[in-house]
Amino acid sequence: MAATMNVVKRTLSVSIARGTDADGNLVTKSYSYSNVKPDAEPAKILAVGKALGGLFDNDITGLVVVERATLAEE
């Protein structure tokens, strides 16, 4: 049985360093941006994530894309 997956929604999450806690662990804050085009190229999403992260005073600690997709049998 073959299956296909069709991406219908993407969200970009940008994590920014906020400092450290009392134990010395890194504290981060994540900002989510929805309505990323399902067919957007990964390189372009990365460029946008870096540009958005560059608007903050602290360093980017992570860029994550969350996809929602439908599955169907062929």
PDB file of C-alpha atoms in Angstrom, residues 9-71:
ATOM      1  CA  LYS A   9       0.172  24.154   6.983  1.00  0.00           C
ATOM      2  CA  ARG A  10       3.603  25.197   8.256  1.00  0.00           C
ATOM      3  CA  THR A  11       4.618  27.169  11.318  1.00  0.00           C
ATOM      4  CA  LEU A  12       8.091  28.593  11.959  1.00  0.00           C
ATOM      5  CA  SER A  13       9.322  28.725  15.545  1.00  0.00           C
ATOM      6  CA  VAL A  14      12.317  30.915  16.421  1.00  0.00           C
ATOM      7  CA  SER A  15      13.971  30.306  19.818  1.00  0.00           C
ATOM      8  CA  ILE A  16      15.963  33.150  21.360  1.00  0.00           C
ATOM      9  CA  ALA A  17      18.389  32.933  24.311  1.00  0.00           C
ATOM     10  CA  ARG A  18      17.222  34.895  27.338  1.00  0.00           C
ATOM     11  CA  GLY A  19      20.061  34.150  29.737  1.00  0.00           C
ATOM     12  CA  THR A  20      20.541  31.462  32.361  1.00  0.00           C
ATOM     13  CA  ASP A  21      18.600  30.323  35.387  1.00  0.00           C
ATOM     14  CA  ALA A  22      19.924  29.880  38.941  1.00  0.00           C
ATOM     15  CA  ASP A  23      21.376  26.462  38.017  1.00  0.00           C
ATOM     16  CA  GLY A  24      23.204  27.809  34.975  1.00  0.00           C
ATOM     17  CA  ASN A  25      20.792  26.275  32.440  1.00  0.00           C
ATOM     18  CA  LEU A  26      20.007  28.210  29.295  1.00  0.00           C
ATOM     19  CA  VAL A  27      16.635  29.976  29.318  1.00  0.00           C
ATOM     20  CA  THR A  28      14.973  30.527  25.949  1.00  0.00           C
ATOM     21  CA  LYS A  29      11.845  32.178  24.585  1.00  0.00           C
ATOM     22  CA  SER A  30      10.144  30.892  21.438  1.00  0.00           C
ATOM     23  CA  TYR A  31       8.208  32.968  18.940  1.00  0.00           C
ATOM     24  CA  SER A  32       5.900  31.231  16.455  1.00  0.00           C
ATOM     25  CA  TYR A  33       5.023  32.531  13.014  1.00  0.00           C
ATOM     26  CA  SER A  34       2.137  30.818  11.254  1.00  0.00           C
ATOM     27  CA  ASN A  35       0.979  30.915   7.637  1.00  0.00           C
ATOM     28  CA  VAL A  36       4.314  29.823   6.189  1.00  0.00           C
ATOM     29  CA  LYS A  37       3.568  28.719   2.623  1.00  0.00           C
ATOM     30  CA  PRO A  38       3.380  24.911   2.452  1.00  0.00           C
ATOM     31  CA  ASP A  39       5.529  24.912  -0.700  1.00  0.00           C
ATOM     32  CA  ALA A  40       8.165  27.377   0.593  1.00  0.00           C
ATOM     33  CA  GLU A  41      11.758  26.297  -0.015  1.00  0.00           C
ATOM     34  CA  PRO A  42      13.726  25.311   3.119  1.00  0.00           C
ATOM     35  CA  ALA A  43      16.534  27.782   2.284  1.00  0.00           C
ATOM     36  CA  LYS A  44      14.052  30.653   2.161  1.00  0.00           C
ATOM     37  CA  ILE A  45      12.436  29.630   5.444  1.00  0.00           C
ATOM     38  CA  LEU A  46      15.897  29.497   7.027  1.00  0.00           C
ATOM     39  CA  ALA A  47      16.738  32.980   5.698  1.00  0.00           C
ATOM     40  CA  VAL A  48      13.494  34.384   7.102  1.00  0.00           C
ATOM     41  CA  GLY A  49      14.076  32.678  10.460  1.00  0.00           C
ATOM     42  CA  LYS A  50      17.566  34.186  10.697  1.00  0.00           C
ATOM     43  CA  ALA A  51      16.244  37.615   9.707  1.00  0.00           C
ATOM     44  CA  LEU A  52      13.492  37.458  12.340  1.00  0.00           C
ATOM     45  CA  GLY A  53      15.967  36.243  14.974  1.00  0.00           C
ATOM     46  CA  GLY A  54      18.283  39.107  14.054  1.00  0.00           C
ATOM     47  CA  LEU A  55      15.649  41.555  15.279  1.00  0.00           C
ATOM     48  CA  PHE A  56      16.311  40.431  18.862  1.00  0.00           C
ATOM     49  CA  ASP A  57      19.254  41.473  21.025  1.00  0.00           C
ATOM     50  CA  ASN A  58      20.121  37.886  22.008  1.00  0.00           C
ATOM     51  CA  ASP A  59      21.299  34.897  19.945  1.00  0.00           C
ATOM     52  CA  ILE A  60      19.093  32.437  18.082  1.00  0.00           C
ATOM     53  CA  THR A  61      19.169  29.035  19.792  1.00  0.00           C
ATOM     54  CA  GLY A  62      16.968  27.189  17.330  1.00  0.00           C
ATOM     55  CA  LEU A  63      14.762  27.329  14.266  1.00  0.00           C
ATOM     56  CA  VAL A  64      12.009  24.728  13.949  1.00  0.00           C
ATOM     57  CA  VAL A  65       9.380  24.167  11.265  1.00  0.00           C
ATOM     58  CA  VAL A  66       6.221  22.339  12.311  1.00  0.00           C
ATOM     59  CA  GLU A  67       4.181  20.871   9.473  1.00  0.00           C
ATOM     60  CA  ARG A  68       0.595  19.716   9.367  1.00  0.00           C
ATOM     61  CA  ALA A  69      -0.154  17.321   6.532  1.00  0.00           C
ATOM     62  CA  THR A  70      -2.861  15.068   5.210  1.00  0.00           C
ATOM     63  CA  LEU A  71      -2.224  11.411   4.426  1.00  0.00           C
TER      64      LEU A  71
END
